[in-house]
PDB file of C-alpha atoms in Angstrom:
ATOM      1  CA  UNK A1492      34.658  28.163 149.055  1.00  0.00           C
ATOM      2  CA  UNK A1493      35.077  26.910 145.478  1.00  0.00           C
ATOM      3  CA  UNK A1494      37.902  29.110 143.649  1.00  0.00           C
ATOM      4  CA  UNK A1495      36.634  29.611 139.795  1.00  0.00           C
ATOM      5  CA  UNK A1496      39.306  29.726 137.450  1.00  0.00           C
ATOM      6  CA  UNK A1497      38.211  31.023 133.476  1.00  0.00           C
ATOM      7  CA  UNK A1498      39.960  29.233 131.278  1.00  0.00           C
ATOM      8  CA  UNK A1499      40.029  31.796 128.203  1.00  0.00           C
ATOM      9  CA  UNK A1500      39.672  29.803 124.588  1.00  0.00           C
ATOM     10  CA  UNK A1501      39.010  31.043 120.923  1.00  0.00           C
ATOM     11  CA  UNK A1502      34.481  30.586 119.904  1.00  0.00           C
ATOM     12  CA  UNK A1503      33.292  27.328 119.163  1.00  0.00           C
ATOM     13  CA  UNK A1504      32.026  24.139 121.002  1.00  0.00           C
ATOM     14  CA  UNK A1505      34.031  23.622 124.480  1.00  0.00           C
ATOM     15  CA  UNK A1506      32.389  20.846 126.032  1.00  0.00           C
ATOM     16  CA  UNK A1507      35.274  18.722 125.080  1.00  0.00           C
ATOM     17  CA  UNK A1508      38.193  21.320 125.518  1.00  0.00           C
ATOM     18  CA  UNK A1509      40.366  22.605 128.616  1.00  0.00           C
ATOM     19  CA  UNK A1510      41.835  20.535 131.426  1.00  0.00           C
ATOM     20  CA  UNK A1511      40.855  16.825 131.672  1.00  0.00           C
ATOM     21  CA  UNK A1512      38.269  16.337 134.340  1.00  0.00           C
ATOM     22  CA  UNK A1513      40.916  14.502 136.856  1.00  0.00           C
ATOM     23  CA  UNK A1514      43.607  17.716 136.376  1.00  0.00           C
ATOM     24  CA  UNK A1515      40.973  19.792 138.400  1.00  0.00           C
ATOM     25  CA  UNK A1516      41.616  20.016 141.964  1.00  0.00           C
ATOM     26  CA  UNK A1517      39.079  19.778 144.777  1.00  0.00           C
ATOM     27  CA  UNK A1518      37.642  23.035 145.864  1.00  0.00           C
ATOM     28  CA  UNK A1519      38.730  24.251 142.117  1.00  0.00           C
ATOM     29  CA  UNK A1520      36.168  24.747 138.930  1.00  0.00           C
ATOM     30  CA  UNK A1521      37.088  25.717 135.700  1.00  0.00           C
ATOM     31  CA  UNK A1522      34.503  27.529 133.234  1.00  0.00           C
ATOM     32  CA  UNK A1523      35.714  28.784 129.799  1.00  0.00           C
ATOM     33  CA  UNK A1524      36.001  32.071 128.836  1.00  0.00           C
ATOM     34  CA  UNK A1525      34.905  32.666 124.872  1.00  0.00           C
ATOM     35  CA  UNK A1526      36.915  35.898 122.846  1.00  0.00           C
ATOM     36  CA  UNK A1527      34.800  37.827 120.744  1.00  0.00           C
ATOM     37  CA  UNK A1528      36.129  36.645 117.304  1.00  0.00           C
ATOM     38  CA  UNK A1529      37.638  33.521 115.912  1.00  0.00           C
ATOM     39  CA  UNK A1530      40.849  34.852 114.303  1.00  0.00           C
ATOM     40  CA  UNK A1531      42.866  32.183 112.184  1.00  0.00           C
ATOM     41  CA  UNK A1532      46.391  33.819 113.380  1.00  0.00           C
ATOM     42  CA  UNK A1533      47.998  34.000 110.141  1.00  0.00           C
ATOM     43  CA  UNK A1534      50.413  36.323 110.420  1.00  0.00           C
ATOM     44  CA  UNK A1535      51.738  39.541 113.115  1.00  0.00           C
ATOM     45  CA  UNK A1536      48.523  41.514 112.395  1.00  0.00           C
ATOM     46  CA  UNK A1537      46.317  38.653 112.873  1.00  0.00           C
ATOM     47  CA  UNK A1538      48.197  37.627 116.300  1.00  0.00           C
ATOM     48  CA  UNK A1539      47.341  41.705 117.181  1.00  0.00           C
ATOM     49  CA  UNK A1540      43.949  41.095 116.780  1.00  0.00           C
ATOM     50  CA  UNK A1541      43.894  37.886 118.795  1.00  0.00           C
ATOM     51  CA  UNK A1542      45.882  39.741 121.621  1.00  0.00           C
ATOM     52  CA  UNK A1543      43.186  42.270 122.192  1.00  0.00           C
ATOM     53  CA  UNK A1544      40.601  39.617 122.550  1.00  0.00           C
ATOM     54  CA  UNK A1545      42.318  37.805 125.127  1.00  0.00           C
ATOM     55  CA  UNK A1546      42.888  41.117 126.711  1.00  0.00           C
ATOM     56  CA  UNK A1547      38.987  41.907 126.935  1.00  0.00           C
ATOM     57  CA  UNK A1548      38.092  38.537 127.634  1.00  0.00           C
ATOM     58  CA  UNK A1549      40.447  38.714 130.553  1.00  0.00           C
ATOM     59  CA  UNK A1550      38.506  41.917 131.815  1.00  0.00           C
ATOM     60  CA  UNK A1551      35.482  40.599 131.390  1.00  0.00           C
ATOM     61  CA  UNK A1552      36.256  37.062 133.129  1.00  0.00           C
ATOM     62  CA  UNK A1553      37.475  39.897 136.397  1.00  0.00           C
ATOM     63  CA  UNK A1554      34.037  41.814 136.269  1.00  0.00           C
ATOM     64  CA  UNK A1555      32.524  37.960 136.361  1.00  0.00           C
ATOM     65  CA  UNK A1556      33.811  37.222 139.520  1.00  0.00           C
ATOM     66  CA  UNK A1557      37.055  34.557 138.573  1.00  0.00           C
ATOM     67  CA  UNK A1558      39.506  33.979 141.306  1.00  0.00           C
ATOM     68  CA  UNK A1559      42.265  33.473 138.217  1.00  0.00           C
ATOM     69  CA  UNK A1560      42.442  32.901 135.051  1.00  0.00           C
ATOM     70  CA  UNK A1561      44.268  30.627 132.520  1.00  0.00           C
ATOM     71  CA  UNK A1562      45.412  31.643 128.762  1.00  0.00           C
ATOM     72  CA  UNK A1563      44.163  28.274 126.985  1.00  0.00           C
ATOM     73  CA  UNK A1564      47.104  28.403 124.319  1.00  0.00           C
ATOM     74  CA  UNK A1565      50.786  27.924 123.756  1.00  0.00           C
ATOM     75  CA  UNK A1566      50.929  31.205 122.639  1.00  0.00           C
ATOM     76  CA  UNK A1567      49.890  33.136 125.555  1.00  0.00           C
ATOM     77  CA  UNK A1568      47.801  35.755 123.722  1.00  0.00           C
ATOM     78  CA  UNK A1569      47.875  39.269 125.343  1.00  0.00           C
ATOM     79  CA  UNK A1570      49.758  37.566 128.496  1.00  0.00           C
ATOM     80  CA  UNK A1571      51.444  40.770 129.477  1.00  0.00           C
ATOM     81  CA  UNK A1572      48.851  43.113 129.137  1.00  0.00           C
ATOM     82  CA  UNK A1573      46.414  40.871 130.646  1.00  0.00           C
ATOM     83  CA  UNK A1574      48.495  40.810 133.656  1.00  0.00           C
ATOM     84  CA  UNK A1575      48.534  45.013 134.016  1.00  0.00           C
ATOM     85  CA  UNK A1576      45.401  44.848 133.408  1.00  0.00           C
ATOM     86  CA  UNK A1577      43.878  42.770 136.041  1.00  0.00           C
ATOM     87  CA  UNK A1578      44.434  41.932 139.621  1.00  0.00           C
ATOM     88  CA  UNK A1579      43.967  38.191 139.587  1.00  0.00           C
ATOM     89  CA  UNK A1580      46.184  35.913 139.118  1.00  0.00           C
ATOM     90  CA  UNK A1581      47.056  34.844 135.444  1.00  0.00           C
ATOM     91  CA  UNK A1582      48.873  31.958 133.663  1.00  0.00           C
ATOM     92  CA  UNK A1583      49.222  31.250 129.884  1.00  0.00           C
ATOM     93  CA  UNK A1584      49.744  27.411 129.280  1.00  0.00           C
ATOM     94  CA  UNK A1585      52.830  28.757 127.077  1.00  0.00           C
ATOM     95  CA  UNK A1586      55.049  29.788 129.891  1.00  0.00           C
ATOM     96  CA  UNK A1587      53.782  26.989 132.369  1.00  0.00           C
ATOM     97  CA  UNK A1588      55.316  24.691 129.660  1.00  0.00           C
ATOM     98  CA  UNK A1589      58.588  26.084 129.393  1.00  0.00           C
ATOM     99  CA  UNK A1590      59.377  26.620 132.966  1.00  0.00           C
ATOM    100  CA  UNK A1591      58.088  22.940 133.370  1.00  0.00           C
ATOM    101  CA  UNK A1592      60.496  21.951 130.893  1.00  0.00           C
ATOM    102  CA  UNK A1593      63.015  23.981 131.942  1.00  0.00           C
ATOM    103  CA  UNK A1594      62.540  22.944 135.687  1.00  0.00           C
ATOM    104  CA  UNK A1595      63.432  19.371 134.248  1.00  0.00           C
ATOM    105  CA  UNK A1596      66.210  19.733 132.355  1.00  0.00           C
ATOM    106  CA  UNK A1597      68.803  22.054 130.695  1.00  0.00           C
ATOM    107  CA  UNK A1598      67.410  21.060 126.985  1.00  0.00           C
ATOM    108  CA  UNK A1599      63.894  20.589 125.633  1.00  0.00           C
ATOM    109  CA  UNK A1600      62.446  20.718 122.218  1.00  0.00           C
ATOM    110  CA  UNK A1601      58.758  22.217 120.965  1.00  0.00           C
ATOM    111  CA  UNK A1602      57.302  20.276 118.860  1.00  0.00           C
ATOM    112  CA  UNK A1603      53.983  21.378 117.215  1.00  0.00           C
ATOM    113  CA  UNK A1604      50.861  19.492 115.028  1.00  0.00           C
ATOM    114  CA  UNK A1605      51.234  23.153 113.225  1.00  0.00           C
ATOM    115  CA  UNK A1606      52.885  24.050 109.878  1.00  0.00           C
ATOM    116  CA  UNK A1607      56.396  26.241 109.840  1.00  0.00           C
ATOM    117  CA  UNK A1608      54.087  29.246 108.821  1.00  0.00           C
ATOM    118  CA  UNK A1609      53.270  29.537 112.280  1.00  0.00           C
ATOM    119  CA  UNK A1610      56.916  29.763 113.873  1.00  0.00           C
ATOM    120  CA  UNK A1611      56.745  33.474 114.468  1.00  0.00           C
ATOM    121  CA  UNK A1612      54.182  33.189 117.406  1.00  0.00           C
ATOM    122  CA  UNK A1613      56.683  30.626 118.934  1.00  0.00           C
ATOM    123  CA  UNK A1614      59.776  32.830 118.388  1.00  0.00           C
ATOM    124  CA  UNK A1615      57.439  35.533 120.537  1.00  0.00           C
ATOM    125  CA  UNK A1616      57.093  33.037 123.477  1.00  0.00           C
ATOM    126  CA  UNK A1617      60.527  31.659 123.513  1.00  0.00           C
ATOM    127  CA  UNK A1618      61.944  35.494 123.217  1.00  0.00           C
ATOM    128  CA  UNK A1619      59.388  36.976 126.280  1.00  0.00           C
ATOM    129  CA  UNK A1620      60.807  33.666 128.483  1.00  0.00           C
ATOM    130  CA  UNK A1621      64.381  33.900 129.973  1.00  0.00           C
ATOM    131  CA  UNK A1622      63.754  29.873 129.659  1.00  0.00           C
ATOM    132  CA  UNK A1623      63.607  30.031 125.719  1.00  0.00           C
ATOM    133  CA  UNK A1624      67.273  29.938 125.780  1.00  0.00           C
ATOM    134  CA  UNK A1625      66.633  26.204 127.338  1.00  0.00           C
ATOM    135  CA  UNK A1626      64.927  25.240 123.496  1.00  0.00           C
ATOM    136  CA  UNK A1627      66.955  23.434 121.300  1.00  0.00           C
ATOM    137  CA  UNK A1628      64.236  23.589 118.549  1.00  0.00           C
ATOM    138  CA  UNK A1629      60.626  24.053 117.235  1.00  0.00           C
ATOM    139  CA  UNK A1630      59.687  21.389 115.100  1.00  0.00           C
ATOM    140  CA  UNK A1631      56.896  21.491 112.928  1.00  0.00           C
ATOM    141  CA  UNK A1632      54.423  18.275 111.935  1.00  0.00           C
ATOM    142  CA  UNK A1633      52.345  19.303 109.240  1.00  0.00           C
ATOM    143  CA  UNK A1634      52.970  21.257 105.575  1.00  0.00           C
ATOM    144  CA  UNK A1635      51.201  24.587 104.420  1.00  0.00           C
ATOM    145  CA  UNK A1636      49.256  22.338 101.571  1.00  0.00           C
ATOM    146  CA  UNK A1637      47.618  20.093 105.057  1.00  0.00           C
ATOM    147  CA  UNK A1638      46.594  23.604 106.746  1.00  0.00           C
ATOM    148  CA  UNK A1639      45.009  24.281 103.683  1.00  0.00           C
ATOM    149  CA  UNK A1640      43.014  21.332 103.962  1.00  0.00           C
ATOM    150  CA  UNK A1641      42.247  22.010 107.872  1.00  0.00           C
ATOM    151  CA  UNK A1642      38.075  21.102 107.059  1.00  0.00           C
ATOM    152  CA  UNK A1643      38.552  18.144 105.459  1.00  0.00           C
ATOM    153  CA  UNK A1644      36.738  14.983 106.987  1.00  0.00           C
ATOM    154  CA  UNK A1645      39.788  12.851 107.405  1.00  0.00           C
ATOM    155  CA  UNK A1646      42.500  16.028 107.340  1.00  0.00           C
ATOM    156  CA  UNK A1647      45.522  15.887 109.286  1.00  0.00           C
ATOM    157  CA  UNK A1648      44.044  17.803 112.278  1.00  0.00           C
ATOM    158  CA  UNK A1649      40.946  15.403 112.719  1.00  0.00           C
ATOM    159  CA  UNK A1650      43.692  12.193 112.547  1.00  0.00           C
ATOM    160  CA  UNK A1651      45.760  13.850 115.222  1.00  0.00           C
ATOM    161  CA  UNK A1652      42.583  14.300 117.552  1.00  0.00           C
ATOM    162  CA  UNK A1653      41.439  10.729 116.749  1.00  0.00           C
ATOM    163  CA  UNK A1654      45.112   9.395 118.026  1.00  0.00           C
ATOM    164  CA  UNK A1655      45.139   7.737 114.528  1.00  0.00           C
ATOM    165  CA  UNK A1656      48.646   5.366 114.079  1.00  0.00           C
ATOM    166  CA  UNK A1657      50.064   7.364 111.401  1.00  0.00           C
ATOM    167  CA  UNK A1658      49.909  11.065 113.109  1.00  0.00           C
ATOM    168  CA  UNK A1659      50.733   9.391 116.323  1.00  0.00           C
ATOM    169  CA  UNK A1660      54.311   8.277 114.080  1.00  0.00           C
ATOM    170  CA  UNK A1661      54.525  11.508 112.731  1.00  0.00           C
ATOM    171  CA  UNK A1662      54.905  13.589 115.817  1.00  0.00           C
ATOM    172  CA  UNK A1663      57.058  10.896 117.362  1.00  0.00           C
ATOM    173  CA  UNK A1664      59.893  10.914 114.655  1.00  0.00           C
ATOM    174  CA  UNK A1665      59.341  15.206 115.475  1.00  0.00           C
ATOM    175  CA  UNK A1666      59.725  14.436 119.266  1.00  0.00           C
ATOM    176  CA  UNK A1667      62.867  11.934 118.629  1.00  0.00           C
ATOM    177  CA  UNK A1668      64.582  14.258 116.144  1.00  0.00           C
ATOM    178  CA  UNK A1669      64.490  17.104 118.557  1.00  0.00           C
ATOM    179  CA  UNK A1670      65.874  14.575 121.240  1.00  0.00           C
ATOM    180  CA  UNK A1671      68.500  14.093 119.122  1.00  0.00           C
ATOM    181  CA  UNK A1672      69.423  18.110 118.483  1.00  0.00           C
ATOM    182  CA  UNK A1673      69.949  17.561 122.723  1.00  0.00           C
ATOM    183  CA  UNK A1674      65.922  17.565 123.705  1.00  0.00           C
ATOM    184  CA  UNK A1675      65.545  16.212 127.524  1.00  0.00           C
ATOM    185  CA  UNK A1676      62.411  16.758 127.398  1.00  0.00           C
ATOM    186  CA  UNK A1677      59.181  17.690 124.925  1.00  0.00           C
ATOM    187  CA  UNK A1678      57.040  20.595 125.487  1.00  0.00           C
ATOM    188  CA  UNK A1679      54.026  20.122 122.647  1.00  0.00           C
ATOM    189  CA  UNK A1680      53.332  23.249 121.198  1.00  0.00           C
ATOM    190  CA  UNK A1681      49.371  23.538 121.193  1.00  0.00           C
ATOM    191  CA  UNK A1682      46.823  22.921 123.333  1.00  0.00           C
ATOM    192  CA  UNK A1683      44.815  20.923 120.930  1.00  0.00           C
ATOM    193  CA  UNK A1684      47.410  18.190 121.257  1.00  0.00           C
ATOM    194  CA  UNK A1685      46.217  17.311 124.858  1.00  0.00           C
ATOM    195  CA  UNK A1686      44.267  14.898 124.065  1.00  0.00           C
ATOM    196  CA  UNK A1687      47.006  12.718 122.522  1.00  0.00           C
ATOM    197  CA  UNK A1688      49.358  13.590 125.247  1.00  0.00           C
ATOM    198  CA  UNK A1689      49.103  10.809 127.201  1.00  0.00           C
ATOM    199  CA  UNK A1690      49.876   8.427 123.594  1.00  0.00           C
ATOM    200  CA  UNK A1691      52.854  10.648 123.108  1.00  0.00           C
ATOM    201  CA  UNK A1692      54.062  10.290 126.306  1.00  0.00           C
ATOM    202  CA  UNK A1693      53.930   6.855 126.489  1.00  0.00           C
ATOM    203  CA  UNK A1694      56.009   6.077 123.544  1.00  0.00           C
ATOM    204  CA  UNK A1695      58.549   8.726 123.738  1.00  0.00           C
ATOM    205  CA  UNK A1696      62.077   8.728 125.033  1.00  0.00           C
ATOM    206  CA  UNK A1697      61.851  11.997 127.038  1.00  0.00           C
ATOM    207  CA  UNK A1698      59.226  13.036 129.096  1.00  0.00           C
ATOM    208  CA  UNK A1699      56.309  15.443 127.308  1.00  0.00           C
ATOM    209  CA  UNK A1700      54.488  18.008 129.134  1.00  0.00           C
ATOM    210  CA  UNK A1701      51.113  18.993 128.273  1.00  0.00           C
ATOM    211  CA  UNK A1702      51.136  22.413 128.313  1.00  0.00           C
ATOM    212  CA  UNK A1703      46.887  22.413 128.848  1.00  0.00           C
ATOM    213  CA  UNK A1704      47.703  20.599 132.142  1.00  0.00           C
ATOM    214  CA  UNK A1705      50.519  22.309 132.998  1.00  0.00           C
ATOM    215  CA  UNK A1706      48.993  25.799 132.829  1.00  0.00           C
ATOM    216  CA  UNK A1707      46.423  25.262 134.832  1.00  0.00           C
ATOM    217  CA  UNK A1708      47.942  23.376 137.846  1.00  0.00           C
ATOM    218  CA  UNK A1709      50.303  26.249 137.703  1.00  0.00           C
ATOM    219  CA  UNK A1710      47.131  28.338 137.970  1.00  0.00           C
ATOM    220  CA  UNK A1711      46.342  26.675 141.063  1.00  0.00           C
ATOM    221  CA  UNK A1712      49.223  26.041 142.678  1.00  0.00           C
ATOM    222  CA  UNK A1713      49.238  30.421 142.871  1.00  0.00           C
ATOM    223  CA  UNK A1714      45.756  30.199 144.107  1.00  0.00           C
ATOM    224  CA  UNK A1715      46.795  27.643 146.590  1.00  0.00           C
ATOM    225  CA  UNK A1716      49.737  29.769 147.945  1.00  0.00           C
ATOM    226  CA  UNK A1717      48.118  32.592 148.093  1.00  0.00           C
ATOM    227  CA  UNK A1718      50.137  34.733 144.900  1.00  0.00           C
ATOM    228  CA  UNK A1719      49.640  36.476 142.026  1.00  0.00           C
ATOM    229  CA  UNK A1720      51.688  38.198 139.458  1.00  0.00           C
ATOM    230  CA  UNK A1721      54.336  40.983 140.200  1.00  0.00           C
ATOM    231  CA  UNK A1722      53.505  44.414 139.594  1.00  0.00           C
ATOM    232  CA  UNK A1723      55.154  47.786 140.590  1.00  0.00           C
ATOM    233  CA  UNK A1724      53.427  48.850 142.997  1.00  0.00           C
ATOM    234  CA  UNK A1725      53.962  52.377 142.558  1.00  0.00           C
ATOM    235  CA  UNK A1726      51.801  52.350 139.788  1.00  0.00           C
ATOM    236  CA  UNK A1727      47.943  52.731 139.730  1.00  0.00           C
ATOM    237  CA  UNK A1728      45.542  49.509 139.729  1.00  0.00           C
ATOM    238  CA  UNK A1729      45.460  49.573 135.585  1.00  0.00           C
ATOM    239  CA  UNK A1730      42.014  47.385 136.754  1.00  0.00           C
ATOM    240  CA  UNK A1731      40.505  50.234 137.809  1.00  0.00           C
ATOM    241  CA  UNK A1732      39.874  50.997 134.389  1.00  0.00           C
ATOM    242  CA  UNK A1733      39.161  47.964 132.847  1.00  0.00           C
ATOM    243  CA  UNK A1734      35.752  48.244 132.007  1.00  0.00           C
ATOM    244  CA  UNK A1735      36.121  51.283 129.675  1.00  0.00           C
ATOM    245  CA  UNK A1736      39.330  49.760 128.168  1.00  0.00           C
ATOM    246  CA  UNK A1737      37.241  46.286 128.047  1.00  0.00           C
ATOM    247  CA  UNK A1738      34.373  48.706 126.165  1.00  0.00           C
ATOM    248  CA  UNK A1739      37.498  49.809 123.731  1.00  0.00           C
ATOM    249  CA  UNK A1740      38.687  46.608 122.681  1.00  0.00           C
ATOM    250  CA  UNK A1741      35.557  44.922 122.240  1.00  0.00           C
ATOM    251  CA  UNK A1742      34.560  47.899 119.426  1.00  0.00           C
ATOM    252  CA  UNK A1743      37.814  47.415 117.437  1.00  0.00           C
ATOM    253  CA  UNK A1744      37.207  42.907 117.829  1.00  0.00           C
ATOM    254  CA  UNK A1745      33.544  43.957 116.532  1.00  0.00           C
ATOM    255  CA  UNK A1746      34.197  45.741 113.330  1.00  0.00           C
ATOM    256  CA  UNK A1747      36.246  42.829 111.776  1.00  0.00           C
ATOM    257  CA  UNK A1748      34.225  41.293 108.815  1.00  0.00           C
ATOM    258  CA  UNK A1749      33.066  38.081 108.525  1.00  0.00           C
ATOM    259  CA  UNK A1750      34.385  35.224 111.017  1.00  0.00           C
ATOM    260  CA  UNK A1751      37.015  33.262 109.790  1.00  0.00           C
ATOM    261  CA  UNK A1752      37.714  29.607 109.788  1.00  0.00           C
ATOM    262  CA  UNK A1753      40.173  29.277 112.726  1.00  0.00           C
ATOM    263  CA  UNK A1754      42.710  25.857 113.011  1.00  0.00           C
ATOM    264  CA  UNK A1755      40.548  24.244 116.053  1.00  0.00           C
ATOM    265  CA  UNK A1756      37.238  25.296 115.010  1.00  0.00           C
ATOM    266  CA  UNK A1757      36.078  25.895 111.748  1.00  0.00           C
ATOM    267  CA  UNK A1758      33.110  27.786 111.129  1.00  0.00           C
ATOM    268  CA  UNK A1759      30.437  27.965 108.428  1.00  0.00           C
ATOM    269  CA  UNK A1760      28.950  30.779 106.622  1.00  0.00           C
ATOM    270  CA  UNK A1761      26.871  31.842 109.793  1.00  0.00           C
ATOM    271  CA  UNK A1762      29.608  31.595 112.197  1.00  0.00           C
ATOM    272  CA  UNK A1763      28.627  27.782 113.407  1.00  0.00           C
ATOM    273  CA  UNK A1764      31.918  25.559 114.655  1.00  0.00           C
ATOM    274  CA  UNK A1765      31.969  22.641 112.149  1.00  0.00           C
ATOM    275  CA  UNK A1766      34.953  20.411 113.246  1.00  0.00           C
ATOM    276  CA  UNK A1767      34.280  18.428 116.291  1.00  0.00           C
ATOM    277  CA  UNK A1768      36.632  19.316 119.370  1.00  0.00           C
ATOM    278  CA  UNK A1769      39.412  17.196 120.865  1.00  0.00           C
ATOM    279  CA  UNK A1770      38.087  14.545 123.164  1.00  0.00           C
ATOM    280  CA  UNK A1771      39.972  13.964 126.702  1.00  0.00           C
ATOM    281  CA  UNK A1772      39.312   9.786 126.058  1.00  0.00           C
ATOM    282  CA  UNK A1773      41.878   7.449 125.555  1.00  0.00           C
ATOM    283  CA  UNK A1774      42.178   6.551 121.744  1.00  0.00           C
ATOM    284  CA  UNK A1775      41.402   3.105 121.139  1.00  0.00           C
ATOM    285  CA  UNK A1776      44.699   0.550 121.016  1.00  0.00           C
ATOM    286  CA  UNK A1777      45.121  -2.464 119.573  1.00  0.00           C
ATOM    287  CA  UNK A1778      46.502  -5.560 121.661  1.00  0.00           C
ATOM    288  CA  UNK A1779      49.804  -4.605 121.344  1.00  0.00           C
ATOM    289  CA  UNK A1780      49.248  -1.173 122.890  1.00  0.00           C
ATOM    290  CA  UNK A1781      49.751   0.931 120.049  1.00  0.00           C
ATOM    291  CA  UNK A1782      47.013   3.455 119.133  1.00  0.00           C
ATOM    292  CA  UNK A1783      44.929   2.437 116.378  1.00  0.00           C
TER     293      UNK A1783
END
């Protein structure tokens, strides 16, 4: 019996996002998941808001019939609650990263296509993982002024996607100057970056670890033995009121104004995805075997 795993990811196209194609396991099927609003997580309140989206679409993706589910980004929106709040098993792409690392070597590094603005939804996963202690830094690739720019045709985002030479640079001086702070290894700190993961790796001194990849085999892998997250069990099945909590959290997501233009997908003045998503194909290389 095929075991379907919802991979849970902000609105907007997803044709091109998730797990590569060869990542997914015989007997396994992923289908995406969709949150009821596209928050741009700005700041504490905004990562609230994006917490209780997760959370519903986690209770939803239950009621749906899922075996498991996967949180599709580094920062492992609503992981905790989503785990009391459901009895399948659950993995953010976050934490599968940094035990990865971890599991690796005493040292690794984060490094991030994301301004410094963001660093306070990285300080929340490396403070809720005993392994955080392991990081010897979060760098950061692009500037405030870039994020600002986020819809431009030819913005930083869109050259990072492309596997253009120049981003591809960028993040590598990142990923050597955390190896040389004591990085053994590179965790990359979004899940947009997969598709350049492969590039990265290639060219780096330490091994990188896509954390798209590495939260879903860690998915499977509990499917495949047969676990699921720890819970005491003297306490009630929190899933047997899911539905009504689901209800509750999908009226405070549904009174926010209008969407907002989020990093990955930005959205027009009728709510349409604009950018075009990551694709999981090679970038092209010239004959040297550099990206171009």
């Amino acid at each position: 019996m095929i075991k379907r795993i919802a991979y849970l990811t902000s609105p907007g196209p997803t044709d091109r996002r998730g797990v590569a194609p060869e990542i997914v396991t015989p007997g396994f099927q992923m289908e995406f998941v969709q949150i009821g609003t596209p928050t741009l997580v700005n700041d504490p309140a905004d990562l609230m808001i994006t917490d209780l989206a997760y959370v519903e679409a986690a209770m939803r993706a239950q009621r749906q019939g899922f075996d498991g589910i996967v949180i599709g980004a580094v920062a492992d929106y609503g992981l905790g609650t989503i785990r009391a709040s459901v009895d399948i098993p659950v993995f953010g792409c976050g934490q599968a990263g940094l035990l990865t690392a971890a599991g690796i070597g005493d040292k690794f590094g984060i490094v991030t296509i994301w301004p410094e603005t963001t660093a306070f939804t990285y300080d929340r996963i490396l403070r809720d993982n005993p392994v955080g202690r392991q990081c010897v830094s979060v760098r950061y690739v692009s500037t405030v002024a870039e994020q600002a720019e986020i819809a431009d045709e030819d913005g930083f985002y869109q050259q990072m996607q492309a596997g253009r030479e120049g981003m591809m640079l960028r993040i590598l001086a990142e990923i050597e100057a955390a190896v040389a702070e004591g990085a053994q290894s590179i965790v990359l700190g979004c899940n947009c970056m997969s598709p350049v993961a492969g590039i990265l790796a290639a060219r780096s001194s330490v091994p990188v670890i896509d954390p798209t990849a590495a939260g879903y085999r860690s998915l499977e892998s509990m499917l495949l033995l047969g676990l699921t997250h720890a819970k005491d069990p003297r306490l009630p099945a929190v899933s047997e009121r899911g539905p009504a909590f689901a209800e509750a959290v999908a009226a405070v997501v549904g009174t926010l104004d209008e969407p907002e233009e989020c990093p990955v997908c930005v959205l027009d003045e009728y709510g349409n995805a604009s950018c075009e998503a990551p694709s999981h194909e090679a970038a092209p290389t010239s004959a040297d075997g550099t990206a171009q």
